[in-house]
mmCIF file of C-alpha atoms in Angstrom:
data_model
loop_
_atom_site.group_PDB
_atom_site.id
_atom_site.type_symbol
_atom_site.label_atom_id
_atom_site.label_comp_id
_atom_site.label_asym_id
_atom_site.label_seq_id
_atom_site.Cartn_x
_atom_site.Cartn_y
_atom_site.Cartn_z
ATOM 1 C CA ALA A 14 -28.875 47.196 -19.614
ATOM 2 C CA GLY A 15 -28.752 47.613 -15.601
ATOM 3 C CA ALA A 16 -26.869 44.621 -15.322
ATOM 4 C CA GLN A 17 -23.560 45.927 -17.296
ATOM 5 C CA CYS A 18 -24.282 49.091 -16.258
ATOM 6 C CA SER A 19 -23.259 47.900 -12.037
ATOM 7 C CA GLU A 20 -20.773 45.475 -13.462
ATOM 8 C CA TYR A 21 -18.707 48.025 -15.610
ATOM 9 C CA SER A 22 -19.358 50.693 -12.494
ATOM 10 C CA VAL A 23 -17.095 48.625 -10.465
ATOM 11 C CA GLN A 24 -14.122 47.934 -12.547
ATOM 12 C CA PRO A 25 -10.673 49.465 -11.516
ATOM 13 C CA TRP A 26 -9.176 51.416 -14.418
ATOM 14 C CA PRO A 27 -6.253 52.504 -14.430
ATOM 15 C CA LEU A 28 -6.297 55.686 -16.686
ATOM 16 C CA ARG A 29 -7.343 58.711 -17.380
ATOM 17 C CA SER A 30 -10.992 58.875 -17.891
ATOM 18 C CA GLY A 31 -13.987 60.484 -16.533
ATOM 19 C CA ARG A 32 -13.807 63.914 -15.636
ATOM 20 C CA LYS A 33 -11.456 66.908 -17.730
ATOM 21 C CA ARG A 34 -7.988 68.060 -16.051
ATOM 22 C CA ALA A 35 -5.896 70.915 -17.038
ATOM 23 C CA GLY A 36 -3.757 69.387 -20.050
ATOM 24 C CA GLY A 37 -6.812 67.643 -21.174
ATOM 25 C CA HIS A 38 -6.239 64.323 -19.487
ATOM 26 C CA LEU A 39 -9.008 62.027 -17.738
ATOM 27 C CA ALA A 40 -8.910 61.454 -14.362
ATOM 28 C CA ALA A 41 -11.027 58.346 -12.895
ATOM 29 C CA GLU A 42 -13.790 58.378 -11.960
ATOM 30 C CA PRO A 43 -15.799 54.784 -12.143
ATOM 31 C CA LEU A 44 -19.910 56.210 -11.561
ATOM 32 C CA LEU A 45 -19.439 58.679 -14.343
ATOM 33 C CA ILE A 46 -17.721 55.871 -16.351
ATOM 34 C CA ALA A 47 -21.037 53.244 -15.579
ATOM 35 C CA LYS A 48 -23.072 56.482 -16.578
ATOM 36 C CA ALA A 49 -21.095 57.045 -20.160
ATOM 37 C CA TRP A 50 -21.704 53.504 -20.917
ATOM 38 C CA CYS A 51 -25.334 53.575 -19.536
ATOM 39 C CA PHE A 52 -26.744 56.526 -21.766
ATOM 40 C CA SER A 53 -24.191 55.727 -24.960
ATOM 41 C CA PRO A 54 -27.171 55.181 -27.795
ATOM 42 C CA SER A 55 -24.219 52.856 -29.686
ATOM 43 C CA LEU A 56 -22.441 50.980 -27.098
ATOM 44 C CA ALA A 57 -26.894 50.252 -25.452
ATOM 45 C CA MET A 58 -27.843 48.932 -28.930
ATOM 46 C CA ALA A 59 -24.456 46.924 -28.912
ATOM 47 C CA ALA A 60 -25.084 45.434 -25.576
ATOM 48 C CA ALA A 61 -27.845 43.645 -27.369
ATOM 49 C CA GLY A 62 -25.320 40.572 -28.114
ATOM 50 C CA PRO A 63 -21.257 40.365 -28.082
ATOM 51 C CA LEU A 64 -19.633 42.861 -30.370
ATOM 52 C CA GLN A 65 -18.223 41.969 -33.718
ATOM 53 C CA VAL A 66 -14.675 43.004 -34.523
ATOM 54 C CA CYS A 67 -12.982 43.052 -37.487
ATOM 55 C CA ILE A 68 -9.445 44.029 -38.571
ATOM 56 C CA VAL A 69 -9.487 45.620 -41.504
ATOM 57 C CA GLY A 70 -5.832 45.204 -42.868
ATOM 58 C CA SER A 71 -3.501 42.559 -42.144
ATOM 59 C CA GLY A 72 0.265 43.907 -42.852
ATOM 60 C CA ASN A 73 2.945 43.675 -40.155
ATOM 61 C CA TRP A 74 1.225 45.782 -37.338
ATOM 62 C CA GLY A 75 -2.717 44.722 -38.730
ATOM 63 C CA SER A 76 -1.057 40.980 -37.320
ATOM 64 C CA ALA A 77 0.195 42.012 -34.192
ATOM 65 C CA VAL A 78 -2.657 43.578 -33.333
ATOM 66 C CA ALA A 79 -4.838 39.867 -34.637
ATOM 67 C CA LYS A 80 -2.842 38.275 -32.297
ATOM 68 C CA ILE A 81 -3.789 40.377 -28.754
ATOM 69 C CA ILE A 82 -7.538 40.853 -30.246
ATOM 70 C CA GLY A 83 -8.000 37.066 -30.634
ATOM 71 C CA SER A 84 -6.281 36.210 -27.704
ATOM 72 C CA ASN A 85 -8.649 38.563 -25.594
ATOM 73 C CA VAL A 86 -11.982 37.609 -26.854
ATOM 74 C CA ARG A 87 -11.229 34.205 -25.598
ATOM 75 C CA THR A 88 -11.780 35.695 -22.120
ATOM 76 C CA LEU A 89 -14.081 38.805 -22.682
ATOM 77 C CA GLN A 90 -17.527 37.913 -22.947
ATOM 78 C CA ARG A 91 -18.534 41.197 -24.257
ATOM 79 C CA PHE A 92 -16.897 40.203 -27.437
ATOM 80 C CA ALA A 93 -17.453 37.883 -30.082
ATOM 81 C CA SER A 94 -15.280 34.839 -30.158
ATOM 82 C CA THR A 95 -14.665 34.721 -33.610
ATOM 83 C CA VAL A 96 -12.309 37.998 -35.329
ATOM 84 C CA LYS A 97 -12.342 38.880 -38.994
ATOM 85 C CA MET A 98 -9.436 39.909 -40.205
ATOM 86 C CA TRP A 99 -9.426 41.221 -44.219
ATOM 87 C CA VAL A 100 -6.698 40.449 -45.946
ATOM 88 C CA PHE A 101 -5.534 41.449 -49.237
ATOM 89 C CA GLU A 102 -5.318 38.831 -51.122
ATOM 90 C CA GLU A 103 -1.713 37.663 -52.275
ATOM 91 C CA HIS A 104 0.272 34.531 -53.013
ATOM 92 C CA VAL A 105 3.265 33.357 -51.039
ATOM 93 C CA ASN A 106 4.962 29.953 -52.688
ATOM 94 C CA GLY A 107 2.096 29.125 -54.780
ATOM 95 C CA ARG A 108 -0.035 29.350 -52.014
ATOM 96 C CA LYS A 109 -3.360 31.819 -51.204
ATOM 97 C CA LEU A 110 -1.855 34.072 -48.041
ATOM 98 C CA THR A 111 -5.585 33.862 -46.709
ATOM 99 C CA GLU A 112 -5.575 30.257 -46.572
ATOM 100 C CA ILE A 113 -1.810 30.049 -44.601
ATOM 101 C CA ILE A 114 -2.987 32.384 -42.146
ATOM 102 C CA ASN A 115 -6.234 30.161 -41.939
ATOM 103 C CA SER A 116 -4.469 26.875 -41.813
ATOM 104 C CA GLU A 117 -1.201 27.127 -39.862
ATOM 105 C CA HIS A 118 -2.772 30.155 -38.469
ATOM 106 C CA GLU A 119 0.536 32.778 -39.523
ATOM 107 C CA ASN A 120 1.068 35.740 -41.436
ATOM 108 C CA VAL A 121 4.297 33.557 -42.409
ATOM 109 C CA LYS A 122 4.620 37.016 -45.306
ATOM 110 C CA TYR A 123 4.369 39.712 -42.522
ATOM 111 C CA LEU A 124 4.742 38.455 -39.405
ATOM 112 C CA PRO A 125 6.534 35.304 -39.505
ATOM 113 C CA GLY A 126 7.480 33.390 -36.365
ATOM 114 C CA HIS A 127 4.281 34.377 -34.458
ATOM 115 C CA LYS A 128 1.654 31.589 -34.264
ATOM 116 C CA LEU A 129 -1.829 33.771 -34.428
ATOM 117 C CA PRO A 130 -5.452 32.379 -31.921
ATOM 118 C CA GLU A 131 -7.109 30.032 -34.362
ATOM 119 C CA ASN A 132 -10.219 32.489 -33.569
ATOM 120 C CA VAL A 133 -8.525 35.056 -35.960
ATOM 121 C CA VAL A 134 -9.822 34.245 -39.172
ATOM 122 C CA ALA A 135 -8.719 35.622 -42.996
ATOM 123 C CA ILE A 136 -11.151 37.047 -45.730
ATOM 124 C CA PRO A 137 -9.909 38.083 -48.703
ATOM 125 C CA ASP A 138 -13.389 39.972 -49.581
ATOM 126 C CA LEU A 139 -13.442 43.217 -47.807
ATOM 127 C CA CYS A 140 -16.953 43.353 -47.515
ATOM 128 C CA GLU A 141 -17.701 40.301 -46.420
ATOM 129 C CA ALA A 142 -15.370 40.935 -43.777
ATOM 130 C CA VAL A 143 -16.709 44.350 -42.416
ATOM 131 C CA GLN A 144 -20.304 42.724 -42.768
ATOM 132 C CA ASP A 145 -21.869 43.516 -39.159
ATOM 133 C CA ALA A 146 -18.757 44.247 -37.459
ATOM 134 C CA ASP A 147 -19.288 46.328 -34.462
ATOM 135 C CA LEU A 148 -16.053 47.422 -33.879
ATOM 136 C CA LEU A 149 -13.817 48.296 -36.805
ATOM 137 C CA ILE A 150 -9.781 48.308 -36.346
ATOM 138 C CA PHE A 151 -8.570 50.034 -38.840
ATOM 139 C CA VAL A 152 -5.002 49.241 -39.744
ATOM 140 C CA ILE A 153 -3.535 50.071 -43.486
ATOM 141 C CA PRO A 154 -1.019 51.907 -45.381
ATOM 142 C CA HIS A 155 -2.430 55.278 -44.912
ATOM 143 C CA GLN A 156 -2.600 56.316 -48.904
ATOM 144 C CA PHE A 157 -5.185 53.090 -49.444
ATOM 145 C CA ILE A 158 -7.596 54.650 -46.738
ATOM 146 C CA HIS A 159 -9.648 56.889 -49.322
ATOM 147 C CA LYS A 160 -10.639 53.580 -51.620
ATOM 148 C CA ILE A 161 -11.214 51.112 -48.694
ATOM 149 C CA CYS A 162 -13.684 53.860 -46.556
ATOM 150 C CA GLU A 163 -15.473 54.071 -50.640
ATOM 151 C CA GLU A 164 -15.636 50.330 -50.261
ATOM 152 C CA ILE A 165 -17.274 49.820 -47.612
ATOM 153 C CA ALA A 166 -19.240 52.853 -47.272
ATOM 154 C CA GLY A 167 -23.123 51.294 -46.477
ATOM 155 C CA LYS A 168 -22.185 48.070 -45.908
ATOM 156 C CA VAL A 169 -20.894 48.743 -41.753
ATOM 157 C CA PRO A 170 -23.841 49.244 -39.647
ATOM 158 C CA ARG A 171 -24.558 53.072 -38.521
ATOM 159 C CA LYS A 172 -24.161 51.298 -34.419
ATOM 160 C CA ALA A 173 -20.434 50.941 -35.246
ATOM 161 C CA LEU A 174 -17.447 52.036 -34.097
ATOM 162 C CA GLY A 175 -13.945 52.376 -35.379
ATOM 163 C CA ILE A 176 -10.087 52.661 -34.151
ATOM 164 C CA THR A 177 -7.390 53.649 -36.545
ATOM 165 C CA LEU A 178 -3.834 52.849 -35.659
ATOM 166 C CA ILE A 179 -2.674 54.425 -39.557
ATOM 167 C CA LYS A 180 -0.187 56.152 -38.876
ATOM 168 C CA GLY A 181 -0.162 58.918 -41.489
ATOM 169 C CA ILE A 182 -2.414 62.375 -42.813
ATOM 170 C CA ASP A 183 -3.725 63.409 -45.815
ATOM 171 C CA GLU A 184 -4.468 66.623 -48.016
ATOM 172 C CA GLY A 185 -7.595 68.270 -48.646
ATOM 173 C CA PRO A 186 -8.845 71.333 -50.260
ATOM 174 C CA ASP A 187 -8.482 73.154 -46.691
ATOM 175 C CA GLY A 188 -4.733 71.800 -46.442
ATOM 176 C CA LEU A 189 -4.566 69.302 -43.644
ATOM 177 C CA LYS A 190 -6.725 66.164 -43.251
ATOM 178 C CA LEU A 191 -6.927 63.531 -40.800
ATOM 179 C CA ILE A 192 -7.213 59.992 -41.522
ATOM 180 C CA SER A 193 -9.834 59.622 -38.990
ATOM 181 C CA ASP A 194 -11.765 62.244 -40.192
ATOM 182 C CA ILE A 195 -12.212 61.000 -43.522
ATOM 183 C CA ILE A 196 -12.695 57.463 -42.223
ATOM 184 C CA ARG A 197 -15.783 59.450 -40.017
ATOM 185 C CA GLU A 198 -17.006 61.433 -43.068
ATOM 186 C CA LYS A 199 -16.812 58.503 -45.893
ATOM 187 C CA MET A 200 -18.248 56.095 -43.679
ATOM 188 C CA GLY A 201 -20.590 57.704 -40.485
ATOM 189 C CA ILE A 202 -19.196 56.473 -37.491
ATOM 190 C CA ASP A 203 -17.255 57.781 -34.528
ATOM 191 C CA VAL A 204 -13.661 56.904 -34.876
ATOM 192 C CA SER A 205 -10.760 56.944 -32.261
ATOM 193 C CA VAL A 206 -6.591 56.851 -32.378
ATOM 194 C CA LEU A 207 -4.659 54.304 -30.826
ATOM 195 C CA MET A 208 -0.599 55.446 -31.595
ATOM 196 C CA GLY A 209 2.450 54.702 -29.381
ATOM 197 C CA ALA A 210 5.839 53.395 -29.400
ATOM 198 C CA ASN A 211 5.158 49.851 -30.419
ATOM 199 C CA ILE A 212 7.228 48.329 -32.857
ATOM 200 C CA ALA A 213 5.033 44.935 -34.035
ATOM 201 C CA ASN A 214 7.402 42.253 -33.507
ATOM 202 C CA GLU A 215 8.073 43.602 -29.957
ATOM 203 C CA VAL A 216 4.664 43.642 -29.566
ATOM 204 C CA ALA A 217 4.276 40.086 -31.074
ATOM 205 C CA ALA A 218 6.795 39.220 -28.875
ATOM 206 C CA GLU A 219 4.706 40.042 -25.819
ATOM 207 C CA LYS A 220 7.563 42.059 -24.714
ATOM 208 C CA PHE A 221 5.991 45.100 -22.583
ATOM 209 C CA CYS A 222 5.260 48.514 -24.205
ATOM 210 C CA GLU A 223 3.027 51.115 -23.573
ATOM 211 C CA THR A 224 0.580 52.912 -26.262
ATOM 212 C CA THR A 225 -2.136 55.659 -26.055
ATOM 213 C CA ILE A 226 -6.122 55.810 -27.050
ATOM 214 C CA GLY A 227 -7.375 59.034 -28.653
ATOM 215 C CA SER A 228 -10.742 59.528 -28.153
ATOM 216 C CA LYS A 229 -13.528 61.886 -28.289
ATOM 217 C CA VAL A 230 -16.393 59.833 -26.989
ATOM 218 C CA LEU A 231 -14.804 58.621 -23.066
ATOM 219 C CA GLU A 232 -17.117 55.508 -23.211
ATOM 220 C CA HIS A 233 -15.719 54.430 -26.362
ATOM 221 C CA GLY A 234 -11.954 54.821 -26.083
ATOM 222 C CA LEU A 235 -12.621 52.857 -22.554
ATOM 223 C CA LEU A 236 -14.029 49.854 -25.082
ATOM 224 C CA PHE A 237 -11.176 49.497 -27.342
ATOM 225 C CA LYS A 238 -8.632 49.753 -24.506
ATOM 226 C CA GLU A 239 -11.067 46.489 -23.055
ATOM 227 C CA LEU A 240 -10.318 45.134 -26.233
ATOM 228 C CA LEU A 241 -6.590 46.122 -26.707
ATOM 229 C CA GLN A 242 -5.028 46.032 -23.364
ATOM 230 C CA THR A 243 -2.986 43.200 -21.692
ATOM 231 C CA PRO A 244 -0.253 42.839 -18.918
ATOM 232 C CA ASN A 245 2.167 43.527 -21.498
ATOM 233 C CA PHE A 246 0.379 46.032 -23.606
ATOM 234 C CA ARG A 247 -0.723 48.989 -21.320
ATOM 235 C CA ILE A 248 -3.302 51.497 -22.451
ATOM 236 C CA THR A 249 -3.778 55.173 -21.749
ATOM 237 C CA VAL A 250 -6.963 56.908 -22.243
ATOM 238 C CA VAL A 251 -6.919 60.310 -23.417
ATOM 239 C CA ASP A 252 -9.256 62.995 -24.907
ATOM 240 C CA ASP A 253 -6.784 64.842 -26.976
ATOM 241 C CA ALA A 254 -7.483 61.904 -30.454
ATOM 242 C CA ASP A 255 -6.386 64.919 -33.237
ATOM 243 C CA THR A 256 -2.988 65.471 -31.364
ATOM 244 C CA VAL A 257 -2.777 62.030 -30.712
ATOM 245 C CA GLU A 258 -2.934 61.458 -33.846
ATOM 246 C CA LEU A 259 -1.419 64.014 -35.349
ATOM 247 C CA CYS A 260 2.551 62.912 -33.309
ATOM 248 C CA GLY A 261 1.686 58.671 -35.289
ATOM 249 C CA ALA A 262 2.004 60.628 -38.533
ATOM 250 C CA LEU A 263 4.758 63.407 -37.447
ATOM 251 C CA LYS A 264 7.031 61.481 -35.760
ATOM 252 C CA ASN A 265 8.025 59.281 -39.185
ATOM 253 C CA ILE A 266 9.094 62.531 -40.819
ATOM 254 C CA VAL A 267 11.843 62.809 -38.090
ATOM 255 C CA ALA A 268 12.529 59.103 -37.886
ATOM 256 C CA VAL A 269 13.861 59.426 -41.679
ATOM 257 C CA GLY A 270 16.202 62.104 -40.486
ATOM 258 C CA ALA A 271 17.339 59.855 -37.927
ATOM 259 C CA GLY A 272 18.330 57.528 -40.636
ATOM 260 C CA PHE A 273 19.902 60.558 -42.429
ATOM 261 C CA CYS A 274 21.959 60.864 -39.544
ATOM 262 C CA ASP A 275 23.118 57.512 -39.021
ATOM 263 C CA GLY A 276 24.044 57.192 -43.053
ATOM 264 C CA LEU A 277 26.135 59.945 -42.051
ATOM 265 C CA GLY A 278 27.560 58.246 -39.205
ATOM 266 C CA CYS A 279 27.734 61.611 -36.997
ATOM 267 C CA GLY A 280 26.455 59.762 -34.297
ATOM 268 C CA ASP A 281 23.865 59.948 -31.405
ATOM 269 C CA ASN A 282 23.812 63.785 -30.194
ATOM 270 C CA THR A 283 23.527 64.590 -33.266
ATOM 271 C CA LYS A 284 20.751 62.399 -33.464
ATOM 272 C CA ALA A 285 19.110 63.339 -29.800
ATOM 273 C CA ALA A 286 19.393 67.216 -31.283
ATOM 274 C CA ILE A 287 17.269 65.854 -34.421
ATOM 275 C CA ILE A 288 14.938 64.098 -32.010
ATOM 276 C CA ARG A 289 14.863 67.247 -29.711
ATOM 277 C CA LEU A 290 14.282 70.024 -33.081
ATOM 278 C CA GLY A 291 11.606 66.701 -34.700
ATOM 279 C CA LEU A 292 9.881 67.199 -31.269
ATOM 280 C CA MET A 293 9.409 70.960 -31.849
ATOM 281 C CA GLU A 294 8.207 71.207 -35.014
ATOM 282 C CA MET A 295 5.292 68.701 -34.287
ATOM 283 C CA ILE A 296 4.353 70.702 -30.799
ATOM 284 C CA ALA A 297 4.370 73.479 -33.222
ATOM 285 C CA PHE A 298 2.617 72.185 -36.391
ATOM 286 C CA ALA A 299 0.416 70.530 -34.163
ATOM 287 C CA LYS A 300 -0.700 74.102 -32.432
ATOM 288 C CA ILE A 301 -1.372 74.929 -36.150
ATOM 289 C CA PHE A 302 -3.427 72.843 -37.317
ATOM 290 C CA CYS A 303 -5.660 70.994 -34.664
ATOM 291 C CA LYS A 304 -9.017 71.515 -34.753
ATOM 292 C CA GLY A 305 -9.400 71.738 -30.850
ATOM 293 C CA PRO A 306 -6.995 72.674 -27.568
ATOM 294 C CA VAL A 307 -3.573 71.323 -27.842
ATOM 295 C CA SER A 308 -2.555 69.840 -24.599
ATOM 296 C CA ILE A 309 1.630 69.587 -24.364
ATOM 297 C CA SER A 310 1.265 67.104 -21.578
ATOM 298 C CA THR A 311 -0.209 64.815 -24.296
ATOM 299 C CA PHE A 312 3.551 64.822 -25.971
ATOM 300 C CA LEU A 313 5.018 63.057 -23.063
ATOM 301 C CA GLU A 314 2.393 60.061 -23.712
ATOM 302 C CA SER A 315 3.752 56.952 -25.707
ATOM 303 C CA CYS A 316 2.486 58.475 -28.312
ATOM 304 C CA GLY A 317 5.154 61.417 -28.252
ATOM 305 C CA VAL A 318 8.692 61.543 -27.333
ATOM 306 C CA ALA A 319 8.283 57.684 -26.480
ATOM 307 C CA ASP A 320 6.881 56.705 -30.198
ATOM 308 C CA LEU A 321 9.686 59.330 -31.278
ATOM 309 C CA ILE A 322 12.577 57.566 -30.173
ATOM 310 C CA THR A 323 11.289 54.246 -31.188
ATOM 311 C CA THR A 324 11.381 54.692 -34.134
ATOM 312 C CA CYS A 325 14.535 56.916 -34.759
ATOM 313 C CA TYR A 326 16.104 53.777 -33.086
ATOM 314 C CA GLY A 327 14.265 50.951 -34.399
ATOM 315 C CA GLY A 328 11.409 51.441 -37.124
ATOM 316 C CA ARG A 329 11.773 51.052 -40.774
ATOM 317 C CA ASN A 330 11.758 54.430 -41.503
ATOM 318 C CA ARG A 331 15.036 54.973 -40.127
ATOM 319 C CA LYS A 332 16.564 51.811 -41.300
ATOM 320 C CA VAL A 333 15.833 52.864 -45.168
ATOM 321 C CA ALA A 334 16.944 57.046 -44.862
ATOM 322 C CA GLU A 335 19.761 55.276 -43.719
ATOM 323 C CA ALA A 336 20.350 52.801 -47.074
ATOM 324 C CA PHE A 337 19.246 55.913 -49.045
ATOM 325 C CA VAL A 338 22.237 57.862 -47.781
ATOM 326 C CA ARG A 339 25.064 54.468 -47.938
ATOM 327 C CA SER A 340 23.380 53.477 -51.522
ATOM 328 C CA GLY A 341 22.335 56.203 -53.359
ATOM 329 C CA LYS A 342 19.272 54.104 -54.094
ATOM 330 C CA SER A 343 15.792 56.001 -54.579
ATOM 331 C CA ILE A 344 13.274 55.590 -51.422
ATOM 332 C CA GLU A 345 11.356 53.599 -53.431
ATOM 333 C CA ASP A 346 13.959 51.219 -54.678
ATOM 334 C CA LEU A 347 14.583 50.394 -51.063
ATOM 335 C CA GLU A 348 11.132 49.994 -50.435
ATOM 336 C CA ARG A 349 11.013 47.452 -52.630
ATOM 337 C CA GLU A 350 14.293 45.788 -51.882
ATOM 338 C CA MET A 351 13.670 46.120 -47.756
ATOM 339 C CA LEU A 352 10.502 45.822 -46.812
ATOM 340 C CA ASN A 353 8.929 42.483 -48.491
ATOM 341 C CA GLY A 354 6.002 44.504 -49.435
ATOM 342 C CA GLN A 355 5.231 46.914 -46.699
ATOM 343 C CA LYS A 356 4.552 50.960 -47.172
ATOM 344 C CA LEU A 357 7.371 53.404 -46.013
ATOM 345 C CA GLN A 358 5.230 56.538 -44.474
ATOM 346 C CA GLY A 359 8.203 58.911 -43.495
ATOM 347 C CA PRO A 360 8.710 60.279 -46.794
ATOM 348 C CA GLN A 361 4.881 60.764 -48.060
ATOM 349 C CA THR A 362 3.967 61.941 -44.998
ATOM 350 C CA ALA A 363 7.176 64.893 -45.192
ATOM 351 C CA ALA A 364 5.611 65.267 -48.605
ATOM 352 C CA GLU A 365 1.908 65.825 -47.638
ATOM 353 C CA VAL A 366 3.579 68.070 -44.958
ATOM 354 C CA TYR A 367 5.442 69.830 -47.123
ATOM 355 C CA ARG A 368 2.589 70.954 -49.543
ATOM 356 C CA ILE A 369 0.077 71.717 -46.560
ATOM 357 C CA LEU A 370 2.917 74.082 -45.026
ATOM 358 C CA GLN A 371 3.475 75.816 -48.513
ATOM 359 C CA GLN A 372 -0.344 76.045 -49.068
ATOM 360 C CA ARG A 373 -0.249 78.340 -45.556
ATOM 361 C CA ALA A 374 3.359 80.101 -46.560
ATOM 362 C CA LEU A 375 4.359 78.179 -43.601
ATOM 363 C CA ILE A 376 7.791 76.231 -44.770
ATOM 364 C CA HIS A 377 10.175 78.783 -43.219
ATOM 365 C CA LYS A 378 8.543 77.974 -39.979
ATOM 366 C CA PHE A 379 9.711 74.236 -40.150
ATOM 367 C CA PRO A 380 12.995 73.573 -41.898
ATOM 368 C CA LEU A 381 13.812 69.977 -40.678
ATOM 369 C CA PHE A 382 10.498 69.324 -42.004
ATOM 370 C CA THR A 383 10.951 70.730 -45.549
ATOM 371 C CA ALA A 384 14.712 69.752 -45.651
ATOM 372 C CA ILE A 385 13.620 65.920 -45.061
ATOM 373 C CA TYR A 386 11.433 66.679 -47.914
ATOM 374 C CA GLU A 387 13.406 68.418 -50.097
ATOM 375 C CA ILE A 388 16.004 65.483 -49.920
ATOM 376 C CA CYS A 389 14.046 62.962 -50.296
ATOM 377 C CA TYR A 390 12.073 64.560 -53.872
ATOM 378 C CA GLU A 391 14.234 67.428 -54.447
ATOM 379 C CA GLU A 392 17.840 65.506 -54.921
ATOM 380 C CA LYS A 393 19.093 67.856 -51.887
ATOM 381 C CA PRO A 394 22.367 66.390 -50.433
ATOM 382 C CA VAL A 395 22.053 64.872 -47.265
ATOM 383 C CA LEU A 396 24.421 67.290 -45.818
ATOM 384 C CA GLU A 397 22.097 69.618 -46.497
ATOM 385 C CA MET A 398 19.713 68.187 -42.994
ATOM 386 C CA ILE A 399 22.858 69.378 -40.957
ATOM 387 C CA SER A 400 22.822 73.003 -42.097
ATOM 388 C CA CYS A 401 19.468 72.919 -41.159
ATOM 389 C CA LEU A 402 20.324 71.546 -37.735
ATOM 390 C CA GLN A 403 22.980 74.345 -37.221
ATOM 391 C CA SER A 404 21.017 77.450 -38.197
ATOM 392 C CA HIS A 405 17.417 76.122 -36.471
ATOM 393 C CA PRO A 406 15.190 78.913 -35.509
ATOM 394 C CA GLU A 407 14.488 77.339 -32.148
ATOM 395 C CA HIS A 408 18.870 78.376 -31.680
ATOM 396 C CA MET A 409 18.108 82.176 -32.885
#
């Protein structure tokens, strides 16, 4: 343990870590980082041997992350060299997807054209995949998180740590329920979050981008940063984890509005207004529903405004919403036709947010979120969104 501490303390961490600053961010302080590592019970136990990594999910984003992790662990002694990836078994051209991934090292359905490292092993049995895992990376559609956690609860070591890359929220009896809270409560492990302007195909192609890890326990965030960071995938660690996670969910609602804007042919000025007003509603929602203090500076990280811009110009939610306007087809039909088995998050998150706001009698304070929900699910004309912009409270 002493050798680990000494080695860890001299690493030049270019991140916000150590002592808190105004605004909730963390400033670099290597000595504190070393001490945090030394006195963390979970990491001290894990330090007995290389940390076993399991990726729970293998879609477009999960496969891109598997490419990063598989490559990184080859040169990082702290992590086991084999990375397990749970794959929901499907058949592609008569062959099992897991067999294709393990023999051809490519997820031909969800990330075609990008080779995965040979040390990434696809496993169709979820319980087998997570067995003995020290680090769990959750990257599945958010609507499946309850079922997944219930299936593996009690089968993961208590010392394990999790990080969720899932962009979505859930409803609980008291309203908002974060995905990280569901994992934490059902599995009894600490959970960090990773959100950012990260279109999976661009990340897999190793084009430069940034991302944000939110972690309430500093050393856990730093450990996941070590596992995931590359020269072209740069990570900032902040302690405002709930805000980071909410940004990742709420921006998908705004992206649906941006897609409606494109479908109507309204132009970039209108889309910019949707992005700005959407950001204002994101901030207002976080201030109401986050359990702890909300730092406005978190919205300036990659998880905030950067992810919002990227999603409103390049994401699947925008793409399907534009087709919704132009084709007249339902969201469900377009999801099936356009996404090759991937799941759309924006409309469902809009519905969940609408019910949470309705429960608290706050719908009138979030007119853009409300208009997007009503267009998706209550057959309101798409032009209602423009009326919403014109009379938005930000202009009153």
